[in-house]
Amino acid sequence: MRVIWQGVRRDAAGAVGAARRAWAGPCRERDLAVQAVKAALAAWVAWAVAGWWLRAPVAFVAPWVAVVLVESTVYRSIAHGLQQLAAIAAGTVAATVVGLLLHSTVAAMAVVLPLVMLLGQWRRLGSQGIYAATGALFVLTNGSVTVATSAARLAEALFGAVVGIAVNALVRPPLYLRDTRAVLRDATEEAHDILRDVADGLAGSRWDAEEAGAWHERALRLHGLVEQARSAVEWSRESLRVNLRGRRKPAVPLPGKGYDDALVVLDYAAVHTAGVTRTVLEAADEDRSAPRPHPGLAKRYAEFLCETARALRLYSRSRFGDECEDELHEAVARLRGTLGDLRRDLARSTTDDPDEVATYGTLLAQAHRLAGQLATSGG
């Protein structure tokens, strides 16, 4: 019971925190709250017209369709609306025809449901394919099957779709540019922090297998942050399609080529940071044959990682509106110089020991690739 109570308290605290953030200013929580209110508004309008004013025979269909079509983007509302209407129409027509022929709900369901479930897997219906079965069930389980009732149901579905799409498109249509910048910066900051932590550990010669393992786990998780950033960029671009707010000058830059370049750099940073931390982890593991880098070389490599972390941070800022291009060029130049010094030191220090050659060669290869990408993108 105590564990359950602690979980409830955490959830309640999280809800209170989300409410405070939504009240304080623009954020993802506020966006979610606005979309929830819009969905409720769409359902209310659809019911007020179809159920209260027109007293349609199957008025519940209109608010039901309207509320689910207040999607996260206007484009998605339109695309899913068309797919949903097609699925509902297919299921409704199939159930009506079979129901009129068989005059038995049980027999009609046995015939229709397998067909509409297969139809729902059609890729052109996407995630809305399940509504084919839903439409068929509404026909077969709602009293006698008649052409007039089925036609009214289709008309209500069409009206609900129009209301849901209109509300989402006209009432504060959603944009996610702010979230995109935040996710990209979070991923860049995490890459910066990992590189600095590894650099501090190498420079101080205080790293062990446990600490190296923690660095490597963080580097592996960095891939997930990069994928979140890529998803956020795609989400932002979709939110601009058929969006009236997108035609006005936004408060933050649009997700253009700079965002794509940032994703490429982050991909490289994630891959090669994982490679560096894996090599350090293998060198720290007493059960492996890989030797630790010499303290002098480790210090030189730490300097390279510090310069790389600084260049990554400046690159991120330069791509998202901050004026630091000169600093970025200077950082890239210093990174190239540090890489040259590292290459010469490694060449002088390498022995005939194959394990040592493998360790130093791996570290140098990762350094070359990461520095090369930063130099190409920000130099």
CSV table of N, CA, C and O in Angstrom, one decimal, residues 29-89:
chain,number,residue,atom,x,y,z
A,29,GLU,N,3.0,21.4,-22.2
A,29,GLU,CA,1.8,21.1,-21.4
A,29,GLU,C,0.6,22.1,-21.8
A,29,GLU,O,-0.5,21.7,-21.8
A,30,ARG,N,1.0,23.3,-22.0
A,30,ARG,CA,-0.1,24.2,-22.5
A,30,ARG,C,-0.6,23.8,-23.8
A,30,ARG,O,-1.8,23.9,-24.0
A,31,ASP,N,0.2,23.4,-24.7
A,31,ASP,CA,-0.3,22.9,-26.0
A,31,ASP,C,-1.2,21.7,-25.9
A,31,ASP,O,-2.3,21.7,-26.5
A,32,LEU,N,-0.9,20.8,-25.0
A,32,LEU,CA,-1.8,19.7,-24.7
A,32,LEU,C,-3.1,20.1,-24.2
A,32,LEU,O,-4.2,19.6,-24.5
A,33,ALA,N,-3.1,21.1,-23.2
A,33,ALA,CA,-4.3,21.6,-22.6
A,33,ALA,C,-5.2,22.3,-23.7
A,33,ALA,O,-6.4,22.1,-23.7
A,34,VAL,N,-4.6,23.1,-24.5
A,34,VAL,CA,-5.3,23.7,-25.6
A,34,VAL,C,-6.0,22.7,-26.5
A,34,VAL,O,-7.2,22.9,-26.9
A,35,GLN,N,-5.2,21.7,-26.9
A,35,GLN,CA,-5.8,20.7,-27.8
A,35,GLN,C,-7.0,19.9,-27.1
A,35,GLN,O,-8.0,19.6,-27.8
A,36,ALA,N,-6.9,19.7,-25.8
A,36,ALA,CA,-8.0,19.0,-25.1
A,36,ALA,C,-9.2,19.9,-25.1
A,36,ALA,O,-10.4,19.4,-25.3
A,37,VAL,N,-9.0,21.2,-24.8
A,37,VAL,CA,-10.2,22.1,-24.9
A,37,VAL,C,-10.8,22.2,-26.2
A,37,VAL,O,-12.0,22.3,-26.4
A,38,LYS,N,-10.0,22.2,-27.3
A,38,LYS,CA,-10.5,22.3,-28.6
A,38,LYS,C,-11.3,21.0,-29.0
A,38,LYS,O,-12.3,21.1,-29.7
A,39,ALA,N,-10.8,19.9,-28.5
A,39,ALA,CA,-11.5,18.6,-28.8
A,39,ALA,C,-12.9,18.7,-28.1
A,39,ALA,O,-13.9,18.3,-28.7
A,40,ALA,N,-12.9,19.2,-26.9
A,40,ALA,CA,-14.2,19.3,-26.2
A,40,ALA,C,-15.1,20.3,-27.0
A,40,ALA,O,-16.4,20.1,-27.1
A,41,LEU,N,-14.6,21.4,-27.4
A,41,LEU,CA,-15.3,22.4,-28.2
A,41,LEU,C,-15.9,21.8,-29.5
A,41,LEU,O,-17.1,22.0,-29.8
A,42,ALA,N,-15.1,21.0,-30.2
A,42,ALA,CA,-15.6,20.4,-31.4
A,42,ALA,C,-16.7,19.5,-31.2
A,42,ALA,O,-17.7,19.5,-31.9
A,43,ALA,N,-16.6,18.7,-30.1
A,43,ALA,CA,-17.7,17.7,-29.8
A,43,ALA,C,-19.0,18.5,-29.4
A,43,ALA,O,-20.1,18.1,-29.8
A,44,TRP,N,-18.8,19.6,-28.6
A,44,TRP,CA,-20.0,20.4,-28.2
A,44,TRP,C,-20.7,21.0,-29.4
A,44,TRP,O,-21.9,21.0,-29.5
A,45,VAL,N,-19.9,21.6,-30.3
A,45,VAL,CA,-20.5,22.2,-31.5
A,45,VAL,C,-21.2,21.2,-32.3
A,45,VAL,O,-22.4,21.4,-32.8
A,46,ALA,N,-20.6,20.0,-32.5
A,46,ALA,CA,-21.2,19.0,-33.4
A,46,ALA,C,-22.5,18.5,-32.7
A,46,ALA,O,-23.5,18.3,-33.4
A,47,TRP,N,-22.5,18.3,-31.4
A,47,TRP,CA,-23.7,17.8,-30.8
A,47,TRP,C,-24.8,18.9,-30.7
A,47,TRP,O,-26.0,18.6,-30.9
A,48,ALA,N,-24.4,20.2,-30.5
A,48,ALA,CA,-25.4,21.2,-30.5
A,48,ALA,C,-26.1,21.4,-31.8
A,48,ALA,O,-27.3,21.6,-31.8
A,49,VAL,N,-25.4,21.2,-32.9
A,49,VAL,CA,-26.1,21.3,-34.2
A,49,VAL,C,-26.8,20.1,-34.6
A,49,VAL,O,-28.0,20.1,-34.9
A,50,ALA,N,-26.2,18.9,-34.5
A,50,ALA,CA,-26.8,17.7,-34.9
A,50,ALA,C,-27.8,17.1,-33.9
A,50,ALA,O,-28.9,16.7,-34.4
A,51,GLY,N,-27.5,17.2,-32.6
A,51,GLY,CA,-28.4,16.6,-31.7
A,51,GLY,C,-29.5,17.6,-31.1
A,51,GLY,O,-30.6,17.2,-31.1
A,52,TRP,N,-29.0,18.8,-30.8
A,52,TRP,CA,-30.0,19.7,-30.1
A,52,TRP,C,-30.8,20.5,-31.1
A,52,TRP,O,-32.0,20.6,-31.0
A,53,TRP,N,-30.1,21.0,-32.2
A,53,TRP,CA,-30.9,21.8,-33.2
A,53,TRP,C,-31.6,21.0,-34.2
A,53,TRP,O,-32.8,21.1,-34.4
A,54,LEU,N,-30.8,20.1,-34.9
A,54,LEU,CA,-31.4,19.3,-36.0
A,54,LEU,C,-32.1,18.1,-35.5
A,54,LEU,O,-32.9,17.5,-36.3
A,55,ARG,N,-31.8,17.6,-34.3
A,55,ARG,CA,-32.4,16.4,-33.8
A,55,ARG,C,-32.3,15.2,-34.8
A,55,ARG,O,-33.2,14.5,-35.1
A,56,ALA,N,-31.0,15.0,-35.2
A,56,ALA,CA,-30.7,13.9,-36.2
A,56,ALA,C,-30.9,12.6,-35.5
A,56,ALA,O,-30.7,12.4,-34.3
A,57,PRO,N,-31.3,11.6,-36.3
A,57,PRO,CA,-31.6,10.3,-35.7
A,57,PRO,C,-30.4,9.6,-35.1
A,57,PRO,O,-30.5,8.8,-34.1
A,58,VAL,N,-29.2,9.8,-35.6
A,58,VAL,CA,-28.0,9.2,-35.0
A,58,VAL,C,-27.0,10.3,-34.7
A,58,VAL,O,-25.8,10.3,-35.2
A,59,ALA,N,-27.4,11.3,-34.0
A,59,ALA,CA,-26.6,12.5,-33.8
A,59,ALA,C,-25.3,12.2,-33.0
A,59,ALA,O,-24.3,13.0,-33.1
A,60,PHE,N,-25.2,11.1,-32.2
A,60,PHE,CA,-24.0,10.8,-31.5
A,60,PHE,C,-22.8,10.6,-32.3
A,60,PHE,O,-21.7,10.8,-31.9
A,61,VAL,N,-23.0,10.3,-33.6
A,61,VAL,CA,-21.9,10.0,-34.5
A,61,VAL,C,-21.1,11.3,-34.8
A,61,VAL,O,-19.9,11.3,-34.8
A,62,ALA,N,-21.8,12.4,-34.9
A,62,ALA,CA,-21.1,13.7,-35.2
A,62,ALA,C,-20.1,14.1,-34.1
A,62,ALA,O,-18.9,14.4,-34.4
A,63,PRO,N,-20.5,14.2,-32.8
A,63,PRO,CA,-19.4,14.6,-31.8
A,63,PRO,C,-18.4,13.5,-31.6
A,63,PRO,O,-17.2,13.8,-31.3
A,64,TRP,N,-18.7,12.3,-31.8
A,64,TRP,CA,-17.7,11.2,-31.7
A,64,TRP,C,-16.6,11.3,-32.8
A,64,TRP,O,-15.5,11.2,-32.5
A,65,VAL,N,-17.0,11.6,-34.0
A,65,VAL,CA,-16.0,11.8,-35.1
A,65,VAL,C,-15.3,13.1,-34.9
A,65,VAL,O,-14.1,13.2,-35.0
A,66,ALA,N,-16.0,14.2,-34.5
A,66,ALA,CA,-15.4,15.5,-34.3
A,66,ALA,C,-14.3,15.5,-33.2
A,66,ALA,O,-13.2,16.0,-33.4
A,67,VAL,N,-14.5,14.8,-32.1
A,67,VAL,CA,-13.6,14.8,-31.0
A,67,VAL,C,-12.3,14.1,-31.3
A,67,VAL,O,-11.2,14.5,-30.9
A,68,VAL,N,-12.3,13.0,-32.1
A,68,VAL,CA,-11.1,12.3,-32.5
A,68,VAL,C,-10.3,12.9,-33.6
A,68,VAL,O,-9.2,12.5,-33.8
A,69,LEU,N,-10.9,13.9,-34.3
A,69,LEU,CA,-10.2,14.5,-35.4
A,69,LEU,C,-9.6,15.8,-35.0
A,69,LEU,O,-9.0,16.5,-35.9
A,70,VAL,N,-9.6,16.2,-33.8
A,70,VAL,CA,-8.8,17.3,-33.3
A,70,VAL,C,-7.4,16.8,-33.0
A,70,VAL,O,-7.1,16.5,-31.9
A,71,GLU,N,-6.6,16.6,-34.1
A,71,GLU,CA,-5.4,15.9,-34.0
A,71,GLU,C,-4.2,16.8,-33.6
A,71,GLU,O,-4.4,18.1,-33.5
A,72,SER,N,-3.0,16.3,-33.5
A,72,SER,CA,-1.9,17.1,-33.1
A,72,SER,C,-1.4,18.1,-34.2
A,72,SER,O,-0.7,19.0,-33.8
A,73,THR,N,-1.8,17.9,-35.4
A,73,THR,CA,-1.5,18.8,-36.5
A,73,THR,C,-2.7,19.0,-37.4
A,73,THR,O,-3.5,18.0,-37.5
A,74,VAL,N,-2.8,20.1,-38.1
A,74,VAL,CA,-4.0,20.3,-39.0
A,74,VAL,C,-3.9,19.3,-40.1
A,74,VAL,O,-4.9,18.7,-40.6
A,75,TYR,N,-2.7,19.1,-40.7
A,75,TYR,CA,-2.5,18.2,-41.8
A,75,TYR,C,-3.0,16.8,-41.4
A,75,TYR,O,-3.7,16.1,-42.1
A,76,ARG,N,-2.6,16.4,-40.2
A,76,ARG,CA,-3.0,15.0,-39.7
A,76,ARG,C,-4.6,15.0,-39.5
A,76,ARG,O,-5.2,13.9,-39.8
A,77,SER,N,-5.2,16.1,-39.1
A,77,SER,CA,-6.6,16.1,-39.0
A,77,SER,C,-7.3,15.8,-40.3
A,77,SER,O,-8.2,15.0,-40.5
A,78,ILE,N,-6.8,16.5,-41.4
A,78,ILE,CA,-7.4,16.3,-42.7
A,78,ILE,C,-7.1,14.9,-43.2
A,78,ILE,O,-8.0,14.2,-43.7
A,79,ALA,N,-5.9,14.5,-43.2
A,79,ALA,CA,-5.5,13.2,-43.7
A,79,ALA,C,-6.3,12.1,-43.0
A,79,ALA,O,-6.9,11.2,-43.6
A,80,HIS,N,-6.3,12.1,-41.6
A,80,HIS,CA,-7.0,11.1,-40.9
A,80,HIS,C,-8.5,11.2,-41.1
A,80,HIS,O,-9.2,10.2,-41.0
A,81,GLY,N,-9.0,12.4,-41.3
A,81,GLY,CA,-10.4,12.6,-41.5
A,81,GLY,C,-10.9,11.9,-42.8
A,81,GLY,O,-11.9,11.2,-42.8
A,82,LEU,N,-10.1,12.1,-43.8
A,82,LEU,CA,-10.5,11.4,-45.1
A,82,LEU,C,-10.4,9.9,-44.9
A,82,LEU,O,-11.3,9.2,-45.4
A,83,GLN,N,-9.4,9.4,-44.3
A,83,GLN,CA,-9.2,8.0,-44.1
A,83,GLN,C,-10.4,7.4,-43.2
A,83,GLN,O,-10.9,6.4,-43.5
A,84,GLN,N,-10.7,8.2,-42.2
A,84,GLN,CA,-11.7,7.7,-41.3
A,84,GLN,C,-13.1,7.7,-41.9
A,84,GLN,O,-13.9,6.7,-41.8
A,85,LEU,N,-13.4,8.7,-42.7
A,85,LEU,CA,-14.7,8.7,-43.5
A,85,LEU,C,-14.7,7.6,-44.4
A,85,LEU,O,-15.8,6.9,-44.6
A,86,ALA,N,-13.6,7.3,-45.1
A,86,ALA,CA,-13.6,6.2,-46.1
A,86,ALA,C,-13.9,4.9,-45.3
A,86,ALA,O,-14.6,4.0,-45.8
A,87,ALA,N,-13.2,4.7,-44.2
A,87,ALA,CA,-13.4,3.4,-43.4
A,87,ALA,C,-14.8,3.3,-42.9
A,87,ALA,O,-15.4,2.2,-43.0
A,88,ILE,N,-15.4,4.4,-42.3
A,88,ILE,CA,-16.7,4.3,-41.8
A,88,ILE,C,-17.7,4.1,-42.9
A,88,ILE,O,-18.7,3.3,-42.8
A,89,ALA,N,-17.5,4.7,-44.1
A,89,ALA,CA,-18.4,4.5,-45.2
A,89,ALA,C,-18.4,3.0,-45.7
A,89,ALA,O,-19.4,2.4,-46.0
